[in-house]
PDB file of C-alpha atoms in Angstrom:
ATOM      1  CA  MET A   1      11.376  -3.322 -17.386  1.00 86.00           C
ATOM      2  CA  THR A   2      12.561  -3.842 -13.795  1.00 90.00           C
ATOM      3  CA  ALA A   3      15.582  -5.294 -12.077  1.00 93.00           C
ATOM      4  CA  ALA A   4      16.006  -6.034  -8.385  1.00 92.00           C
ATOM      5  CA  LEU A   5      18.920  -6.953  -6.153  1.00 93.00           C
ATOM      6  CA  SER A   6      18.690  -7.977  -2.507  1.00 91.00           C
ATOM      7  CA  MET A   7      21.707  -8.789  -0.403  1.00 90.00           C
ATOM      8  CA  GLY A   8      22.498  -8.613   3.312  1.00 86.00           C
ATOM      9  CA  GLY A   9      19.559  -6.416   4.309  1.00 87.00           C
ATOM     10  CA  ILE A  10      20.016  -4.065   1.347  1.00 93.00           C
ATOM     11  CA  GLY A  11      17.542  -3.969  -1.530  1.00 94.00           C
ATOM     12  CA  VAL A  12      17.851  -2.036  -4.786  1.00 95.00           C
ATOM     13  CA  ASP A  13      15.208  -1.849  -7.522  1.00 95.00           C
ATOM     14  CA  VAL A  14      15.646  -0.146 -10.893  1.00 95.00           C
ATOM     15  CA  ALA A  15      12.764   0.423 -13.308  1.00 94.00           C
ATOM     16  CA  TYR A  16      12.286   1.829 -16.799  1.00 93.00           C
ATOM     17  CA  ALA A  17       8.956   2.359 -18.552  1.00 90.00           C
ATOM     18  CA  THR A  18       7.993   3.929 -21.859  1.00 89.00           C
ATOM     19  CA  ASP A  19       4.916   4.142 -24.019  1.00 87.00           C
ATOM     20  CA  GLY A  20       6.946   5.160 -27.067  1.00 84.00           C
ATOM     21  CA  THR A  21       6.525   8.853 -26.299  1.00 88.00           C
ATOM     22  CA  ASP A  22       7.032   9.383 -22.582  1.00 89.00           C
ATOM     23  CA  ASN A  23       9.608   7.696 -20.343  1.00 90.00           C
ATOM     24  CA  SER A  24      10.074   7.042 -16.657  1.00 91.00           C
ATOM     25  CA  VAL A  25      13.264   5.888 -14.956  1.00 94.00           C
ATOM     26  CA  GLY A  26      13.382   5.124 -11.259  1.00 94.00           C
ATOM     27  CA  VAL A  27      15.569   3.651  -8.571  1.00 96.00           C
ATOM     28  CA  ALA A  28      14.585   2.608  -5.047  1.00 95.00           C
ATOM     29  CA  PHE A  29      16.658   1.334  -2.157  1.00 95.00           C
ATOM     30  CA  SER A  30      15.947  -0.112   1.258  1.00 95.00           C
ATOM     31  CA  TYR A  31      18.187  -1.014   4.161  1.00 95.00           C
ATOM     32  CA  SER A  32      17.202  -3.039   7.217  1.00 94.00           C
ATOM     33  CA  VAL A  33      19.008  -1.214  10.009  1.00 93.00           C
ATOM     34  CA  THR A  34      17.691  -3.749  12.539  1.00 92.00           C
ATOM     35  CA  SER A  35      15.019  -6.439  12.391  1.00 90.00           C
ATOM     36  CA  GLU A  36      12.504  -3.708  13.355  1.00 93.00           C
ATOM     37  CA  VAL A  37      13.780  -0.585  11.550  1.00 95.00           C
ATOM     38  CA  THR A  38      14.025  -0.059   7.783  1.00 95.00           C
ATOM     39  CA  VAL A  39      15.251   3.030   5.935  1.00 96.00           C
ATOM     40  CA  SER A  40      14.309   3.485   2.284  1.00 95.00           C
ATOM     41  CA  GLY A  41      14.414   6.025  -0.489  1.00 94.00           C
ATOM     42  CA  SER A  42      13.490   6.456  -4.115  1.00 93.00           C
ATOM     43  CA  ALA A  43      13.995   8.760  -7.068  1.00 93.00           C
ATOM     44  CA  ALA A  44      12.254   8.868 -10.422  1.00 91.00           C
ATOM     45  CA  THR A  45      12.638  10.988 -13.538  1.00 91.00           C
ATOM     46  CA  ASN A  46       9.473  11.268 -15.616  1.00 85.00           C
ATOM     47  CA  SER A  47       9.130  12.979 -18.991  1.00 85.00           C
ATOM     48  CA  ALA A  48       5.314  13.363 -18.681  1.00 79.00           C
ATOM     49  CA  ALA A  49       5.067  14.181 -14.954  1.00 79.00           C
ATOM     50  CA  ASP A  50       6.987  15.720 -12.091  1.00 81.00           C
ATOM     51  CA  ASP A  51      10.160  14.023 -10.951  1.00 84.00           C
ATOM     52  CA  GLN A  52      10.007  12.443  -7.519  1.00 87.00           C
ATOM     53  CA  GLN A  53      12.392  11.882  -4.634  1.00 91.00           C
ATOM     54  CA  ALA A  54      11.307  10.399  -1.297  1.00 91.00           C
ATOM     55  CA  VAL A  55      12.823   9.111   1.928  1.00 93.00           C
ATOM     56  CA  SER A  56      11.179   6.917   4.601  1.00 93.00           C
ATOM     57  CA  ILE A  57      11.896   5.267   7.874  1.00 95.00           C
ATOM     58  CA  ALA A  58       9.672   2.454   9.142  1.00 93.00           C
ATOM     59  CA  TYR A  59       9.396   0.581  12.413  1.00 94.00           C
ATOM     60  CA  ALA A  60       7.586  -2.738  12.863  1.00 92.00           C
ATOM     61  CA  SER A  61       7.334  -4.795  16.021  1.00 91.00           C
ATOM     62  CA  GLY A  62       4.566  -7.305  16.541  1.00 88.00           C
ATOM     63  CA  ALA A  63       1.176  -5.673  16.079  1.00 89.00           C
ATOM     64  CA  LEU A  64       2.526  -2.103  15.886  1.00 90.00           C
ATOM     65  CA  THR A  65       3.956  -0.393  12.819  1.00 91.00           C
ATOM     66  CA  ALA A  66       4.972   3.229  12.387  1.00 92.00           C
ATOM     67  CA  SER A  67       6.437   5.194   9.509  1.00 91.00           C
ATOM     68  CA  LEU A  68       7.722   8.646   8.636  1.00 91.00           C
ATOM     69  CA  ASP A  69       7.686   9.511   4.922  1.00 89.00           C
ATOM     70  CA  PHE A  70       9.178  12.658   3.391  1.00 89.00           C
ATOM     71  CA  ASP A  71       8.507  13.767  -0.202  1.00 86.00           C
ATOM     72  CA  VAL A  72      11.581  15.828  -1.064  1.00 80.00           C
ATOM     73  CA  ASP A  73      10.093  17.608  -4.110  1.00 74.00           C
ATOM     74  CA  ALA A  74       6.807  18.625  -2.486  1.00 73.00           C
ATOM     75  CA  SER A  75       8.469  19.285   0.900  1.00 74.00           C
ATOM     76  CA  THR A  76       5.685  17.338   2.586  1.00 78.00           C
ATOM     77  CA  TYR A  77       5.790  14.608   5.166  1.00 83.00           C
ATOM     78  CA  ALA A  78       3.444  11.994   6.552  1.00 83.00           C
ATOM     79  CA  VAL A  79       3.521  10.152   9.851  1.00 87.00           C
ATOM     80  CA  GLU A  80       1.489   6.963  10.134  1.00 87.00           C
ATOM     81  CA  SER A  81       0.975   4.349  12.817  1.00 89.00           C
ATOM     82  CA  THR A  82      -1.026   1.112  12.614  1.00 87.00           C
ATOM     83  CA  TYR A  83      -2.055  -1.321  15.306  1.00 90.00           C
ATOM     84  CA  THR A  84      -3.345  -4.723  14.172  1.00 87.00           C
ATOM     85  CA  THR A  85      -5.105  -7.355  16.257  1.00 88.00           C
ATOM     86  CA  THR A  86      -7.098 -10.519  15.567  1.00 83.00           C
ATOM     87  CA  VAL A  87     -10.464 -11.224  17.209  1.00 77.00           C
ATOM     88  CA  ASP A  88     -12.344 -14.442  16.352  1.00 75.00           C
ATOM     89  CA  ALA A  89     -10.754 -14.880  12.882  1.00 77.00           C
ATOM     90  CA  ILE A  90     -11.223 -11.182  12.035  1.00 87.00           C
ATOM     91  CA  GLU A  91      -8.055  -9.123  11.706  1.00 88.00           C
ATOM     92  CA  VAL A  92      -8.651  -5.455  12.540  1.00 89.00           C
ATOM     93  CA  ALA A  93      -6.205  -2.625  11.814  1.00 88.00           C
ATOM     94  CA  LEU A  94      -6.532   0.918  13.128  1.00 88.00           C
ATOM     95  CA  THR A  95      -4.382   3.435  11.247  1.00 88.00           C
ATOM     96  CA  MET A  96      -3.787   7.020  12.289  1.00 88.00           C
ATOM     97  CA  GLY A  97      -1.819   9.466  10.221  1.00 86.00           C
ATOM     98  CA  TYR A  98      -0.723  13.070   9.961  1.00 86.00           C
ATOM     99  CA  ASN A  99       0.494  14.706   6.754  1.00 79.00           C
ATOM    100  CA  GLY A 100       1.679  18.020   8.126  1.00 77.00           C
ATOM    101  CA  SER A 101      -1.752  19.634   8.065  1.00 80.00           C
ATOM    102  CA  ASP A 102      -4.473  16.972   8.431  1.00 84.00           C
ATOM    103  CA  VAL A 103      -5.041  14.053  10.781  1.00 86.00           C
ATOM    104  CA  SER A 104      -6.510  10.890   9.252  1.00 88.00           C
ATOM    105  CA  ILE A 105      -8.026   7.793  10.809  1.00 91.00           C
ATOM    106  CA  ALA A 106      -8.913   4.538   9.048  1.00 91.00           C
ATOM    107  CA  VAL A 107     -10.223   1.165  10.176  1.00 92.00           C
ATOM    108  CA  ASP A 108      -9.767  -1.968   8.066  1.00 92.00           C
ATOM    109  CA  ALA A 109     -10.940  -5.499   8.821  1.00 93.00           C
ATOM    110  CA  THR A 110     -10.174  -8.804   7.115  1.00 93.00           C
ATOM    111  CA  TYR A 111     -12.179 -12.014   7.523  1.00 93.00           C
ATOM    112  CA  THR A 112     -10.945 -15.288   6.042  1.00 91.00           C
ATOM    113  CA  ALA A 113     -12.922 -18.536   6.035  1.00 90.00           C
ATOM    114  CA  GLY A 114     -11.442 -21.262   3.863  1.00 91.00           C
ATOM    115  CA  ASP A 115     -11.177 -19.937   0.301  1.00 94.00           C
ATOM    116  CA  LEU A 116     -13.229 -16.795   1.036  1.00 95.00           C
ATOM    117  CA  THR A 117     -11.570 -13.508   2.015  1.00 94.00           C
ATOM    118  CA  VAL A 118     -13.559 -10.352   2.770  1.00 95.00           C
ATOM    119  CA  LEU A 119     -11.940  -6.990   3.430  1.00 94.00           C
ATOM    120  CA  VAL A 120     -13.947  -3.973   4.631  1.00 95.00           C
ATOM    121  CA  GLY A 121     -12.823  -0.550   5.675  1.00 94.00           C
ATOM    122  CA  ALA A 122     -13.690   3.090   6.203  1.00 94.00           C
ATOM    123  CA  ASN A 123     -11.896   6.328   6.953  1.00 91.00           C
ATOM    124  CA  ASP A 124     -12.694   9.675   8.530  1.00 91.00           C
ATOM    125  CA  ALA A 125     -13.174  11.267   5.081  1.00 90.00           C
ATOM    126  CA  GLY A 126     -16.365   9.205   4.598  1.00 92.00           C
ATOM    127  CA  ASN A 127     -14.790   6.737   2.184  1.00 94.00           C
ATOM    128  CA  ALA A 128     -15.551   3.025   2.471  1.00 95.00           C
ATOM    129  CA  TYR A 129     -14.888  -0.210   0.623  1.00 95.00           C
ATOM    130  CA  VAL A 130     -15.776  -3.902   0.505  1.00 96.00           C
ATOM    131  CA  ASP A 131     -13.409  -6.278  -1.293  1.00 95.00           C
ATOM    132  CA  ALA A 132     -14.395  -9.953  -1.432  1.00 96.00           C
ATOM    133  CA  SER A 133     -12.654 -12.807  -3.230  1.00 96.00           C
ATOM    134  CA  TYR A 134     -13.145 -16.559  -3.422  1.00 97.00           C
ATOM    135  CA  ASP A 135     -10.350 -18.867  -4.563  1.00 96.00           C
ATOM    136  CA  LEU A 136     -11.783 -21.209  -7.210  1.00 96.00           C
ATOM    137  CA  GLY A 137      -8.543 -23.194  -7.473  1.00 94.00           C
ATOM    138  CA  GLY A 138      -6.131 -23.641 -10.361  1.00 93.00           C
ATOM    139  CA  GLY A 139      -5.201 -19.945 -10.415  1.00 93.00           C
ATOM    140  CA  ALA A 140      -8.808 -18.749 -10.757  1.00 96.00           C
ATOM    141  CA  SER A 141     -10.728 -16.594  -8.316  1.00 96.00           C
ATOM    142  CA  ALA A 142     -14.067 -14.805  -8.273  1.00 97.00           C
ATOM    143  CA  PHE A 143     -14.219 -11.291  -6.852  1.00 96.00           C
ATOM    144  CA  ALA A 144     -16.638  -8.483  -6.034  1.00 96.00           C
ATOM    145  CA  THR A 145     -15.593  -4.993  -4.935  1.00 95.00           C
ATOM    146  CA  PHE A 146     -17.261  -1.736  -3.988  1.00 96.00           C
ATOM    147  CA  ALA A 147     -15.599   1.565  -3.149  1.00 94.00           C
ATOM    148  CA  ASN A 148     -16.783   5.149  -3.077  1.00 94.00           C
ATOM    149  CA  ALA A 149     -13.318   6.574  -3.829  1.00 90.00           C
ATOM    150  CA  ASP A 150     -10.184   5.471  -5.714  1.00 87.00           C
ATOM    151  CA  GLU A 151      -7.336   3.449  -4.216  1.00 85.00           C
ATOM    152  CA  LEU A 152      -9.046   2.247  -1.042  1.00 85.00           C
ATOM    153  CA  GLY A 153      -7.963  -0.697   1.056  1.00 83.00           C
ATOM    154  CA  PRO A 154      -4.828  -2.798   0.861  1.00 83.00           C
ATOM    155  CA  ASN A 155      -5.699  -3.808  -2.734  1.00 84.00           C
ATOM    156  CA  GLU A 156      -6.239  -0.135  -3.722  1.00 86.00           C
ATOM    157  CA  ILE A 157      -9.612  -0.824  -5.363  1.00 85.00           C
ATOM    158  CA  ASP A 158     -11.173   1.799  -7.610  1.00 88.00           C
ATOM    159  CA  ASP A 159     -14.338   3.818  -7.179  1.00 92.00           C
ATOM    160  CA  GLY A 160     -17.438   1.857  -8.225  1.00 93.00           C
ATOM    161  CA  THR A 161     -18.764  -1.691  -8.116  1.00 95.00           C
ATOM    162  CA  PHE A 162     -16.934  -4.492  -9.908  1.00 94.00           C
ATOM    163  CA  VAL A 163     -17.680  -8.221 -10.170  1.00 96.00           C
ATOM    164  CA  GLY A 164     -15.541 -10.667 -12.103  1.00 96.00           C
ATOM    165  CA  ILE A 165     -13.258 -13.643 -12.393  1.00 96.00           C
ATOM    166  CA  SER A 166      -9.475 -13.393 -12.243  1.00 93.00           C
ATOM    167  CA  LEU A 167      -7.292 -15.959 -14.019  1.00 94.00           C
ATOM    168  CA  GLU A 168      -3.574 -16.432 -13.394  1.00 89.00           C
ATOM    169  CA  PHE A 169      -1.455 -18.617 -15.625  1.00 85.00           C
TER     170      PHE A 169
END
């Protein structure tokens, strides 16, 4: 169950989930300091996992985005910056990050032609993905994905190869 409120640049989300045994309760907030800067935070209490508190600040202006994320419980932080550009109907994003001990680099590209969208990407850890979808109309789409690790790409596709049809009603 979730509830959300947005008013005057402030957003608040509250969520509760249970499977009958374990529960999770969370709250998240965001505040648009300016049209380019957003501050956000979240906290969650979980009966089956560690509790979580996090704080972030994000900057977005045109093709450049940057963020600083701090996980209060783990005392870890991550800094990430992305530059996005479009070349001949292909949108390319270069993302560089630092998590306090490791530097990461990822490249993602998106090509859209009519009802077809193809996303491809790779990172410096040797992980790669392809995520293709075709809008069939009426809430239906066909898709095919491949990834060699979990949660890759903007759609966070899973490790393996999947082909199917998605229906939305």
